[in-house]
Amino acid sequence: SKKLGRGRHTTRQAELFAIDGGYIADTPGFSTVEVSRYGFIPKNELQYSFREFSEYLGKCRFRDCVHLKESGCAVTEALREGKINSSRYDSYVKMCEEAERLNEWEFKNK
């Protein structure tokens, strides 16, 4: 939209999805999460926010794999095989890039 300087959202109704141990809401109007308002997820923990990654976590060649460009990554292999939706993986990559720019200490006292 012109007002926000972003594209139009495609969600037209609110939906609530049950996930392991909680729920996630898909609501109109939210295209990003304000980290300073809702909390900080360190880059190395972000992988646990994507349930479709869960069966591949711990199966990578390197223990410290962040599932971006590492060789022997089980997550990116599953992506190539079509077992993980590319739009979800793209969201993960974008969130990793955002987390890379943030410093956890900036949000501890907010």
PDB file of N, CA and C in Angstrom:
ATOM      1  N   SER A   1       0.831  -1.186   0.000  1.00  0.00           N
ATOM      2  CA  SER A   1       0.000   0.000   0.000  1.00  0.00           C
ATOM      3  C   SER A   1       0.874   1.247   0.000  1.00  0.00           C
ATOM      4  N   LYS A   2       0.325   2.345  -0.449  1.00  0.00           N
ATOM      5  CA  LYS A   2       1.081   3.601  -0.467  1.00  0.00           C
ATOM      6  C   LYS A   2       1.360   4.085   0.949  1.00  0.00           C
ATOM      7  N   LYS A   3       0.391   3.893   1.830  1.00  0.00           N
ATOM      8  CA  LYS A   3       0.518   4.374   3.205  1.00  0.00           C
ATOM      9  C   LYS A   3       1.714   3.747   3.930  1.00  0.00           C
ATOM     10  N   LEU A   4       1.875   2.431   3.806  1.00  0.00           N
ATOM     11  CA  LEU A   4       2.952   1.732   4.505  1.00  0.00           C
ATOM     12  C   LEU A   4       4.204   1.556   3.669  1.00  0.00           C
ATOM     13  N   GLY A   5       4.086   1.776   2.366  1.00  0.00           N
ATOM     14  CA  GLY A   5       5.236   1.578   1.500  1.00  0.00           C
ATOM     15  C   GLY A   5       5.586   0.111   1.305  1.00  0.00           C
ATOM     16  N   ARG A   6       4.599  -0.769   1.489  1.00  0.00           N
ATOM     17  CA  ARG A   6       4.791  -2.207   1.311  1.00  0.00           C
ATOM     18  C   ARG A   6       3.722  -2.734   0.360  1.00  0.00           C
ATOM     19  N   GLY A   7       3.883  -3.982  -0.047  1.00  0.00           N
ATOM     20  CA  GLY A   7       2.879  -4.624  -0.889  1.00  0.00           C
ATOM     21  C   GLY A   7       1.604  -4.892  -0.114  1.00  0.00           C
ATOM     22  N   ARG A   8       0.560  -5.227  -0.836  1.00  0.00           N
ATOM     23  CA  ARG A   8      -0.709  -5.546  -0.179  1.00  0.00           C
ATOM     24  C   ARG A   8      -0.634  -6.936   0.436  1.00  0.00           C
ATOM     25  N   HIS A   9      -1.314  -7.100   1.565  1.00  0.00           N
ATOM     26  CA  HIS A   9      -1.348  -8.422   2.190  1.00  0.00           C
ATOM     27  C   HIS A   9      -2.362  -9.308   1.465  1.00  0.00           C
ATOM     28  N   THR A  10      -2.183 -10.608   1.559  1.00  0.00           N
ATOM     29  CA  THR A  10      -3.081 -11.544   0.891  1.00  0.00           C
ATOM     30  C   THR A  10      -4.006 -12.250   1.865  1.00  0.00           C
ATOM     31  N   THR A  11      -3.752 -12.157   3.148  1.00  0.00           N
ATOM     32  CA  THR A  11      -4.619 -12.782   4.139  1.00  0.00           C
ATOM     33  C   THR A  11      -5.882 -11.951   4.274  1.00  0.00           C
ATOM     34  N   ARG A  12      -7.025 -12.587   4.113  1.00  0.00           N
ATOM     35  CA  ARG A  12      -8.301 -11.876   4.171  1.00  0.00           C
ATOM     36  C   ARG A  12      -9.098 -12.220   5.422  1.00  0.00           C
ATOM     37  N   GLN A  13      -8.714 -13.265   6.111  1.00  0.00           N
ATOM     38  CA  GLN A  13      -9.400 -13.648   7.336  1.00  0.00           C
ATOM     39  C   GLN A  13      -8.376 -14.188   8.316  1.00  0.00           C
ATOM     40  N   ALA A  14      -8.706 -14.144   9.576  1.00  0.00           N
ATOM     41  CA  ALA A  14      -7.795 -14.669  10.595  1.00  0.00           C
ATOM     42  C   ALA A  14      -7.958 -16.180  10.697  1.00  0.00           C
ATOM     43  N   GLU A  15      -6.838 -16.885  10.830  1.00  0.00           N
ATOM     44  CA  GLU A  15      -6.859 -18.332  11.026  1.00  0.00           C
ATOM     45  C   GLU A  15      -5.931 -18.670  12.179  1.00  0.00           C
ATOM     46  N   LEU A  16      -6.325 -19.659  12.962  1.00  0.00           N
ATOM     47  CA  LEU A  16      -5.528 -20.117  14.090  1.00  0.00           C
ATOM     48  C   LEU A  16      -5.089 -21.553  13.806  1.00  0.00           C
ATOM     49  N   PHE A  17      -3.781 -21.794  13.882  1.00  0.00           N
ATOM     50  CA  PHE A  17      -3.227 -23.112  13.598  1.00  0.00           C
ATOM     51  C   PHE A  17      -2.620 -23.688  14.865  1.00  0.00           C
ATOM     52  N   ALA A  18      -2.997 -24.927  15.182  1.00  0.00           N
ATOM     53  CA  ALA A  18      -2.414 -25.614  16.338  1.00  0.00           C
ATOM     54  C   ALA A  18      -1.039 -26.143  15.949  1.00  0.00           C
ATOM     55  N   ILE A  19      -0.050 -25.881  16.787  1.00  0.00           N
ATOM     56  CA  ILE A  19       1.296 -26.411  16.586  1.00  0.00           C
ATOM     57  C   ILE A  19       1.738 -27.052  17.889  1.00  0.00           C
ATOM     58  N   ASP A  20       2.823 -27.764  17.857  1.00  0.00           N
ATOM     59  CA  ASP A  20       3.312 -28.432  19.061  1.00  0.00           C
ATOM     60  C   ASP A  20       3.443 -27.442  20.209  1.00  0.00           C
ATOM     61  N   GLY A  21       2.646 -27.632  21.237  1.00  0.00           N
ATOM     62  CA  GLY A  21       2.750 -26.813  22.432  1.00  0.00           C
ATOM     63  C   GLY A  21       2.153 -25.427  22.342  1.00  0.00           C
ATOM     64  N   GLY A  22       1.373 -25.125  21.309  1.00  0.00           N
ATOM     65  CA  GLY A  22       0.776 -23.794  21.224  1.00  0.00           C
ATOM     66  C   GLY A  22       0.021 -23.567  19.933  1.00  0.00           C
ATOM     67  N   TYR A  23      -0.154 -22.306  19.613  1.00  0.00           N
ATOM     68  CA  TYR A  23      -0.893 -21.906  18.420  1.00  0.00           C
ATOM     69  C   TYR A  23      -0.156 -20.784  17.709  1.00  0.00           C
ATOM     70  N   ILE A  24      -0.446 -20.641  16.420  1.00  0.00           N
ATOM     71  CA  ILE A  24       0.066 -19.507  15.663  1.00  0.00           C
ATOM     72  C   ILE A  24      -1.101 -18.939  14.871  1.00  0.00           C
ATOM     73  N   ALA A  25      -1.173 -17.620  14.799  1.00  0.00           N
ATOM     74  CA  ALA A  25      -2.273 -16.961  14.102  1.00  0.00           C
ATOM     75  C   ALA A  25      -1.783 -16.328  12.809  1.00  0.00           C
ATOM     76  N   ASP A  26      -2.559 -16.523  11.755  1.00  0.00           N
ATOM     77  CA  ASP A  26      -2.323 -15.851  10.479  1.00  0.00           C
ATOM     78  C   ASP A  26      -3.416 -14.798  10.386  1.00  0.00           C
ATOM     79  N   THR A  27      -3.025 -13.543  10.524  1.00  0.00           N
ATOM     80  CA  THR A  27      -4.010 -12.467  10.572  1.00  0.00           C
ATOM     81  C   THR A  27      -3.734 -11.417   9.511  1.00  0.00           C
ATOM     82  N   PRO A  28      -4.788 -10.762   9.032  1.00  0.00           N
ATOM     83  CA  PRO A  28      -4.582  -9.688   8.052  1.00  0.00           C
ATOM     84  C   PRO A  28      -3.783  -8.545   8.668  1.00  0.00           C
ATOM     85  N   GLY A  29      -2.905  -7.964   7.879  1.00  0.00           N
ATOM     86  CA  GLY A  29      -2.217  -6.760   8.318  1.00  0.00           C
ATOM     87  C   GLY A  29      -0.830  -6.943   8.881  1.00  0.00           C
ATOM     88  N   PHE A  30      -0.411  -8.169   9.159  1.00  0.00           N
ATOM     89  CA  PHE A  30       0.927  -8.385   9.701  1.00  0.00           C
ATOM     90  C   PHE A  30       1.819  -8.991   8.633  1.00  0.00           C
ATOM     91  N   SER A  31       2.835  -8.247   8.227  1.00  0.00           N
ATOM     92  CA  SER A  31       3.783  -8.800   7.261  1.00  0.00           C
ATOM     93  C   SER A  31       5.151  -9.001   7.894  1.00  0.00           C
ATOM     94  N   THR A  32       5.383  -8.366   9.039  1.00  0.00           N
ATOM     95  CA  THR A  32       6.633  -8.545   9.764  1.00  0.00           C
ATOM     96  C   THR A  32       6.330  -8.564  11.257  1.00  0.00           C
ATOM     97  N   VAL A  33       7.260  -9.047  12.031  1.00  0.00           N
ATOM     98  CA  VAL A  33       7.136  -9.041  13.483  1.00  0.00           C
ATOM     99  C   VAL A  33       8.082  -7.986  14.022  1.00  0.00           C
ATOM    100  N   GLU A  34       7.572  -7.110  14.866  1.00  0.00           N
ATOM    101  CA  GLU A  34       8.411  -6.078  15.468  1.00  0.00           C
ATOM    102  C   GLU A  34       9.198  -6.714  16.608  1.00  0.00           C
ATOM    103  N   VAL A  35      10.455  -6.985  16.365  1.00  0.00           N
ATOM    104  CA  VAL A  35      11.285  -7.687  17.340  1.00  0.00           C
ATOM    105  C   VAL A  35      11.341  -6.941  18.664  1.00  0.00           C
ATOM    106  N   SER A  36      11.460  -5.635  18.619  1.00  0.00           N
ATOM    107  CA  SER A  36      11.568  -4.874  19.864  1.00  0.00           C
ATOM    108  C   SER A  36      10.301  -4.981  20.702  1.00  0.00           C
ATOM    109  N   ARG A  37       9.185  -5.296  20.072  1.00  0.00           N
ATOM    110  CA  ARG A  37       7.921  -5.393  20.790  1.00  0.00           C
ATOM    111  C   ARG A  37       7.614  -6.825  21.227  1.00  0.00           C
ATOM    112  N   TYR A  38       7.961  -7.802  20.395  1.00  0.00           N
ATOM    113  CA  TYR A  38       7.541  -9.176  20.646  1.00  0.00           C
ATOM    114  C   TYR A  38       8.654 -10.108  21.095  1.00  0.00           C
ATOM    115  N   GLY A  39       9.880  -9.668  21.077  1.00  0.00           N
ATOM    116  CA  GLY A  39      10.969 -10.513  21.546  1.00  0.00           C
ATOM    117  C   GLY A  39      11.965 -10.848  20.457  1.00  0.00           C
ATOM    118  N   PHE A  40      13.062 -11.419  20.868  1.00  0.00           N
ATOM    119  CA  PHE A  40      14.185 -11.701  19.981  1.00  0.00           C
ATOM    120  C   PHE A  40      14.416 -13.204  19.917  1.00  0.00           C
ATOM    121  N   ILE A  41      14.512 -13.745  18.723  1.00  0.00           N
ATOM    122  CA  ILE A  41      14.862 -15.151  18.545  1.00  0.00           C
ATOM    123  C   ILE A  41      16.258 -15.186  17.941  1.00  0.00           C
ATOM    124  N   PRO A  42      17.244 -15.684  18.677  1.00  0.00           N
ATOM    125  CA  PRO A  42      18.600 -15.755  18.128  1.00  0.00           C
ATOM    126  C   PRO A  42      18.636 -16.623  16.869  1.00  0.00           C
ATOM    127  N   LYS A  43      19.519 -16.280  15.967  1.00  0.00           N
ATOM    128  CA  LYS A  43      19.618 -16.986  14.687  1.00  0.00           C
ATOM    129  C   LYS A  43      19.778 -18.493  14.876  1.00  0.00           C
ATOM    130  N   ASN A  44      20.568 -18.911  15.854  1.00  0.00           N
ATOM    131  CA  ASN A  44      20.805 -20.347  16.047  1.00  0.00           C
ATOM    132  C   ASN A  44      19.598 -21.085  16.626  1.00  0.00           C
ATOM    133  N   GLU A  45      18.570 -20.368  17.087  1.00  0.00           N
ATOM    134  CA  GLU A  45      17.356 -20.999  17.606  1.00  0.00           C
ATOM    135  C   GLU A  45      16.178 -20.882  16.643  1.00  0.00           C
ATOM    136  N   LEU A  46      16.328 -20.096  15.618  1.00  0.00           N
ATOM    137  CA  LEU A  46      15.248 -19.848  14.667  1.00  0.00           C
ATOM    138  C   LEU A  46      14.769 -21.128  13.984  1.00  0.00           C
ATOM    139  N   GLN A  47      15.672 -22.053  13.741  1.00  0.00           N
ATOM    140  CA  GLN A  47      15.324 -23.313  13.080  1.00  0.00           C
ATOM    141  C   GLN A  47      14.210 -24.064  13.803  1.00  0.00           C
ATOM    142  N   TYR A  48      14.107 -23.905  15.119  1.00  0.00           N
ATOM    143  CA  TYR A  48      13.094 -24.610  15.903  1.00  0.00           C
ATOM    144  C   TYR A  48      11.702 -23.997  15.745  1.00  0.00           C
ATOM    145  N   SER A  49      11.620 -22.838  15.131  1.00  0.00           N
ATOM    146  CA  SER A  49      10.338 -22.183  14.884  1.00  0.00           C
ATOM    147  C   SER A  49       9.658 -22.698  13.615  1.00  0.00           C
ATOM    148  N   PHE A  50      10.353 -23.512  12.854  1.00  0.00           N
ATOM    149  CA  PHE A  50       9.822 -24.051  11.604  1.00  0.00           C
ATOM    150  C   PHE A  50       9.608 -25.550  11.771  1.00  0.00           C
ATOM    151  N   ARG A  51       8.365 -25.942  12.086  1.00  0.00           N
ATOM    152  CA  ARG A  51       8.094 -27.341  12.414  1.00  0.00           C
ATOM    153  C   ARG A  51       8.404 -28.287  11.268  1.00  0.00           C
ATOM    154  N   GLU A  52       8.343 -27.806  10.018  1.00  0.00           N
ATOM    155  CA  GLU A  52       8.653 -28.688   8.892  1.00  0.00           C
ATOM    156  C   GLU A  52      10.136 -29.049   8.837  1.00  0.00           C
ATOM    157  N   PHE A  53      10.963 -28.335   9.597  1.00  0.00           N
ATOM    158  CA  PHE A  53      12.394 -28.652   9.681  1.00  0.00           C
ATOM    159  C   PHE A  53      12.663 -29.761  10.698  1.00  0.00           C
ATOM    160  N   SER A  54      11.742 -29.981  11.627  1.00  0.00           N
ATOM    161  CA  SER A  54      12.015 -30.793  12.819  1.00  0.00           C
ATOM    162  C   SER A  54      12.575 -32.183  12.525  1.00  0.00           C
ATOM    163  N   GLU A  55      12.054 -32.884  11.524  1.00  0.00           N
ATOM    164  CA  GLU A  55      12.557 -34.236  11.274  1.00  0.00           C
ATOM    165  C   GLU A  55      13.961 -34.253  10.670  1.00  0.00           C
ATOM    166  N   TYR A  56      14.447 -33.089  10.232  1.00  0.00           N
ATOM    167  CA  TYR A  56      15.779 -33.011   9.614  1.00  0.00           C
ATOM    168  C   TYR A  56      16.839 -32.433  10.554  1.00  0.00           C
ATOM    169  N   LEU A  57      16.398 -31.804  11.630  1.00  0.00           N
ATOM    170  CA  LEU A  57      17.338 -31.207  12.583  1.00  0.00           C
ATOM    171  C   LEU A  57      18.153 -32.307  13.259  1.00  0.00           C
ATOM    172  N   GLY A  58      19.438 -32.075  13.387  1.00  0.00           N
ATOM    173  CA  GLY A  58      20.327 -33.065  13.986  1.00  0.00           C
ATOM    174  C   GLY A  58      20.851 -34.088  12.990  1.00  0.00           C
ATOM    175  N   LYS A  59      20.410 -33.995  11.734  1.00  0.00           N
ATOM    176  CA  LYS A  59      20.850 -34.951  10.710  1.00  0.00           C
ATOM    177  C   LYS A  59      21.829 -34.328   9.718  1.00  0.00           C
ATOM    178  N   CYS A  60      22.222 -33.101   9.972  1.00  0.00           N
ATOM    179  CA  CYS A  60      23.154 -32.407   9.080  1.00  0.00           C
ATOM    180  C   CYS A  60      24.585 -32.882   9.336  1.00  0.00           C
ATOM    181  N   ARG A  61      25.430 -32.687   8.365  1.00  0.00           N
ATOM    182  CA  ARG A  61      26.839 -33.090   8.465  1.00  0.00           C
ATOM    183  C   ARG A  61      27.544 -32.351   9.600  1.00  0.00           C
ATOM    184  N   PHE A  62      27.221 -31.062   9.762  1.00  0.00           N
ATOM    185  CA  PHE A  62      27.861 -30.246  10.795  1.00  0.00           C
ATOM    186  C   PHE A  62      26.871 -29.937  11.908  1.00  0.00           C
ATOM    187  N   ARG A  63      27.322 -30.076  13.152  1.00  0.00           N
ATOM    188  CA  ARG A  63      26.465 -29.847  14.318  1.00  0.00           C
ATOM    189  C   ARG A  63      25.963 -28.422  14.413  1.00  0.00           C
ATOM    190  N   ASP A  64      26.765 -27.453  13.964  1.00  0.00           N
ATOM    191  CA  ASP A  64      26.380 -26.047  14.075  1.00  0.00           C
ATOM    192  C   ASP A  64      25.722 -25.519  12.793  1.00  0.00           C
ATOM    193  N   CYS A  65      25.188 -26.405  11.979  1.00  0.00           N
ATOM    194  CA  CYS A  65      24.552 -26.032  10.712  1.00  0.00           C
ATOM    195  C   CYS A  65      23.370 -25.091  10.975  1.00  0.00           C
ATOM    196  N   VAL A  66      23.314 -23.999  10.220  1.00  0.00           N
ATOM    197  CA  VAL A  66      22.175 -23.076  10.326  1.00  0.00           C
ATOM    198  C   VAL A  66      21.277 -23.171   9.096  1.00  0.00           C
ATOM    199  N   HIS A  67      21.539 -24.158   8.240  1.00  0.00           N
ATOM    200  CA  HIS A  67      20.659 -24.515   7.128  1.00  0.00           C
ATOM    201  C   HIS A  67      20.550 -23.428   6.062  1.00  0.00           C
ATOM    202  N   LEU A  68      21.680 -22.817   5.760  1.00  0.00           N
ATOM    203  CA  LEU A  68      21.690 -21.795   4.720  1.00  0.00           C
ATOM    204  C   LEU A  68      22.550 -22.238   3.538  1.00  0.00           C
ATOM    205  N   LYS A  69      23.865 -22.307   3.724  1.00  0.00           N
ATOM    206  CA  LYS A  69      24.764 -22.638   2.608  1.00  0.00           C
ATOM    207  C   LYS A  69      25.710 -23.792   2.921  1.00  0.00           C
ATOM    208  N   GLU A  70      25.537 -24.432   4.067  1.00  0.00           N
ATOM    209  CA  GLU A  70      26.454 -25.486   4.486  1.00  0.00           C
ATOM    210  C   GLU A  70      26.277 -26.745   3.630  1.00  0.00           C
ATOM    211  N   SER A  71      27.399 -27.390   3.323  1.00  0.00           N
ATOM    212  CA  SER A  71      27.306 -28.671   2.615  1.00  0.00           C
ATOM    213  C   SER A  71      26.871 -29.741   3.612  1.00  0.00           C
ATOM    214  N   GLY A  72      26.153 -30.725   3.124  1.00  0.00           N
ATOM    215  CA  GLY A  72      25.693 -31.800   3.998  1.00  0.00           C
ATOM    216  C   GLY A  72      24.520 -31.420   4.870  1.00  0.00           C
ATOM    217  N   CYS A  73      23.785 -30.381   4.498  1.00  0.00           N
ATOM    218  CA  CYS A  73      22.638 -29.921   5.288  1.00  0.00           C
ATOM    219  C   CYS A  73      21.393 -30.745   4.938  1.00  0.00           C
ATOM    220  N   ALA A  74      20.804 -31.370   5.937  1.00  0.00           N
ATOM    221  CA  ALA A  74      19.607 -32.191   5.727  1.00  0.00           C
ATOM    222  C   ALA A  74      18.388 -31.339   5.375  1.00  0.00           C
ATOM    223  N   VAL A  75      18.320 -30.124   5.903  1.00  0.00           N
ATOM    224  CA  VAL A  75      17.184 -29.240   5.618  1.00  0.00           C
ATOM    225  C   VAL A  75      17.202 -28.791   4.161  1.00  0.00           C
ATOM    226  N   THR A  76      18.350 -28.320   3.679  1.00  0.00           N
ATOM    227  CA  THR A  76      18.400 -27.863   2.287  1.00  0.00           C
ATOM    228  C   THR A  76      18.272 -29.039   1.316  1.00  0.00           C
ATOM    229  N   GLU A  77      18.698 -30.223   1.727  1.00  0.00           N
ATOM    230  CA  GLU A  77      18.494 -31.417   0.897  1.00  0.00           C
ATOM    231  C   GLU A  77      16.996 -31.723   0.797  1.00  0.00           C
ATOM    232  N   ALA A  78      16.287 -31.636   1.911  1.00  0.00           N
ATOM    233  CA  ALA A  78      14.832 -31.850   1.903  1.00  0.00           C
ATOM    234  C   ALA A  78      14.139 -30.792   1.041  1.00  0.00           C
ATOM    235  N   LEU A  79      14.646 -29.569   1.076  1.00  0.00           N
ATOM    236  CA  LEU A  79      14.109 -28.499   0.227  1.00  0.00           C
ATOM    237  C   LEU A  79      14.285 -28.863  -1.246  1.00  0.00           C
ATOM    238  N   ARG A  80      15.476 -29.291  -1.621  1.00  0.00           N
ATOM    239  CA  ARG A  80      15.749 -29.684  -3.020  1.00  0.00           C
ATOM    240  C   ARG A  80      14.866 -30.850  -3.466  1.00  0.00           C
ATOM    241  N   GLU A  81      14.549 -31.740  -2.540  1.00  0.00           N
ATOM    242  CA  GLU A  81      13.714 -32.900  -2.857  1.00  0.00           C
ATOM    243  C   GLU A  81      12.221 -32.576  -2.824  1.00  0.00           C
ATOM    244  N   GLY A  82      11.873 -31.324  -2.501  1.00  0.00           N
ATOM    245  CA  GLY A  82      10.469 -30.919  -2.468  1.00  0.00           C
ATOM    246  C   GLY A  82       9.732 -31.318  -1.200  1.00  0.00           C
ATOM    247  N   LYS A  83      10.462 -31.714  -0.164  1.00  0.00           N
ATOM    248  CA  LYS A  83       9.844 -32.127   1.099  1.00  0.00           C
ATOM    249  C   LYS A  83       9.544 -30.939   2.007  1.00  0.00           C
ATOM    250  N   ILE A  84      10.168 -29.808   1.727  1.00  0.00           N
ATOM    251  CA  ILE A  84       9.919 -28.560   2.457  1.00  0.00           C
ATOM    252  C   ILE A  84       9.484 -27.526   1.437  1.00  0.00           C
ATOM    253  N   ASN A  85       8.409 -26.813   1.739  1.00  0.00           N
ATOM    254  CA  ASN A  85       7.874 -25.789   0.846  1.00  0.00           C
ATOM    255  C   ASN A  85       8.879 -24.650   0.697  1.00  0.00           C
ATOM    256  N   SER A  86       9.160 -24.269  -0.534  1.00  0.00           N
ATOM    257  CA  SER A  86      10.186 -23.246  -0.782  1.00  0.00           C
ATOM    258  C   SER A  86       9.810 -21.886  -0.201  1.00  0.00           C
ATOM    259  N   SER A  87       8.524 -21.558  -0.153  1.00  0.00           N
ATOM    260  CA  SER A  87       8.147 -20.257   0.417  1.00  0.00           C
ATOM    261  C   SER A  87       8.403 -20.224   1.922  1.00  0.00           C
ATOM    262  N   ARG A  88       8.224 -21.360   2.600  1.00  0.00           N
ATOM    263  CA  ARG A  88       8.523 -21.428   4.032  1.00  0.00           C
ATOM    264  C   ARG A  88      10.032 -21.309   4.253  1.00  0.00           C
ATOM    265  N   TYR A  89      10.813 -21.983   3.420  1.00  0.00           N
ATOM    266  CA  TYR A  89      12.265 -21.883   3.545  1.00  0.00           C
ATOM    267  C   TYR A  89      12.722 -20.458   3.264  1.00  0.00           C
ATOM    268  N   ASP A  90      12.126 -19.811   2.269  1.00  0.00           N
ATOM    269  CA  ASP A  90      12.466 -18.419   1.963  1.00  0.00           C
ATOM    270  C   ASP A  90      12.173 -17.513   3.157  1.00  0.00           C
ATOM    271  N   SER A  91      11.074 -17.787   3.868  1.00  0.00           N
ATOM    272  CA  SER A  91      10.757 -17.023   5.084  1.00  0.00           C
ATOM    273  C   SER A  91      11.831 -17.235   6.142  1.00  0.00           C
ATOM    274  N   TYR A  92      12.288 -18.466   6.277  1.00  0.00           N
ATOM    275  CA  TYR A  92      13.358 -18.779   7.226  1.00  0.00           C
ATOM    276  C   TYR A  92      14.623 -17.996   6.888  1.00  0.00           C
ATOM    277  N   VAL A  93      14.998 -17.992   5.618  1.00  0.00           N
ATOM    278  CA  VAL A  93      16.202 -17.273   5.181  1.00  0.00           C
ATOM    279  C   VAL A  93      16.068 -15.787   5.494  1.00  0.00           C
ATOM    280  N   LYS A  94      14.902 -15.218   5.201  1.00  0.00           N
ATOM    281  CA  LYS A  94      14.677 -13.793   5.461  1.00  0.00           C
ATOM    282  C   LYS A  94      14.785 -13.494   6.957  1.00  0.00           C
ATOM    283  N   MET A  95      14.208 -14.355   7.782  1.00  0.00           N
ATOM    284  CA  MET A  95      14.277 -14.149   9.228  1.00  0.00           C
ATOM    285  C   MET A  95      15.708 -14.300   9.735  1.00  0.00           C
ATOM    286  N   CYS A  96      16.471 -15.209   9.149  1.00  0.00           N
ATOM    287  CA  CYS A  96      17.892 -15.357   9.518  1.00  0.00           C
ATOM    288  C   CYS A  96      18.662 -14.087   9.192  1.00  0.00           C
ATOM    289  N   GLU A  97      18.374 -13.516   8.031  1.00  0.00           N
ATOM    290  CA  GLU A  97      19.043 -12.273   7.634  1.00  0.00           C
ATOM    291  C   GLU A  97      18.693 -11.142   8.594  1.00  0.00           C
ATOM    292  N   GLU A  98      17.419 -11.075   9.014  1.00  0.00           N
ATOM    293  CA  GLU A  98      17.010 -10.051   9.980  1.00  0.00           C
ATOM    294  C   GLU A  98      17.691 -10.278  11.323  1.00  0.00           C
ATOM    295  N   ALA A  99      17.757 -11.528  11.767  1.00  0.00           N
ATOM    296  CA  ALA A  99      18.393 -11.852  13.051  1.00  0.00           C
ATOM    297  C   ALA A  99      19.880 -11.529  13.026  1.00  0.00           C
ATOM    298  N   GLU A 100      20.498 -11.675  11.871  1.00  0.00           N
ATOM    299  CA  GLU A 100      21.924 -11.373  11.715  1.00  0.00           C
ATOM    300  C   GLU A 100      22.210  -9.894  11.981  1.00  0.00           C
ATOM    301  N   ARG A 101      21.254  -9.042  11.629  1.00  0.00           N
ATOM    302  CA  ARG A 101      21.435  -7.591  11.791  1.00  0.00           C
ATOM    303  C   ARG A 101      21.133  -7.109  13.207  1.00  0.00           C
ATOM    304  N   LEU A 102      20.519  -7.953  14.020  1.00  0.00           N
ATOM    305  CA  LEU A 102      20.102  -7.541  15.356  1.00  0.00           C
ATOM    306  C   LEU A 102      21.065  -8.049  16.414  1.00  0.00           C
ATOM    307  N   ASN A 103      21.121  -7.334  17.507  1.00  0.00           N
ATOM    308  CA  ASN A 103      21.939  -7.739  18.647  1.00  0.00           C
ATOM    309  C   ASN A 103      21.013  -8.051  19.810  1.00  0.00           C
ATOM    310  N   GLU A 104      21.130  -9.244  20.360  1.00  0.00           N
ATOM    311  CA  GLU A 104      20.248  -9.678  21.438  1.00  0.00           C
ATOM    312  C   GLU A 104      20.246  -8.705  22.614  1.00  0.00           C
ATOM    313  N   TRP A 105      21.393  -8.151  22.970  1.00  0.00           N
ATOM    314  CA  TRP A 105      21.470  -7.261  24.125  1.00  0.00           C
ATOM    315  C   TRP A 105      20.610  -6.018  23.951  1.00  0.00           C
ATOM    316  N   GLU A 106      20.304  -5.640  22.711  1.00  0.00           N
ATOM    317  CA  GLU A 106      19.486  -4.452  22.473  1.00  0.00           C
ATOM    318  C   GLU A 106      18.054  -4.631  22.956  1.00  0.00           C
ATOM    319  N   PHE A 107      17.608  -5.884  23.129  1.00  0.00           N
ATOM    320  CA  PHE A 107      16.210  -6.144  23.438  1.00  0.00           C
ATOM    321  C   PHE A 107      15.978  -6.715  24.828  1.00  0.00           C
ATOM    322  N   LYS A 108      17.020  -6.930  25.587  1.00  0.00           N
ATOM    323  CA  LYS A 108      16.878  -7.557  26.901  1.00  0.00           C
ATOM    324  C   LYS A 108      16.066  -6.718  27.883  1.00  0.00           C
ATOM    325  N   ASN A 109      16.170  -5.416  27.828  1.00  0.00           N
ATOM    326  CA  ASN A 109      15.501  -4.563  28.811  1.00  0.00           C
ATOM    327  C   ASN A 109      14.269  -3.857  28.272  1.00  0.00           C
ATOM    328  N   LYS A 110      13.758  -4.293  27.148  1.00  0.00           N
ATOM    329  CA  LYS A 110      12.586  -3.624  26.566  1.00  0.00           C
ATOM    330  C   LYS A 110      11.315  -4.269  27.011  1.00  0.00           C
TER     331      LYS A 110
END
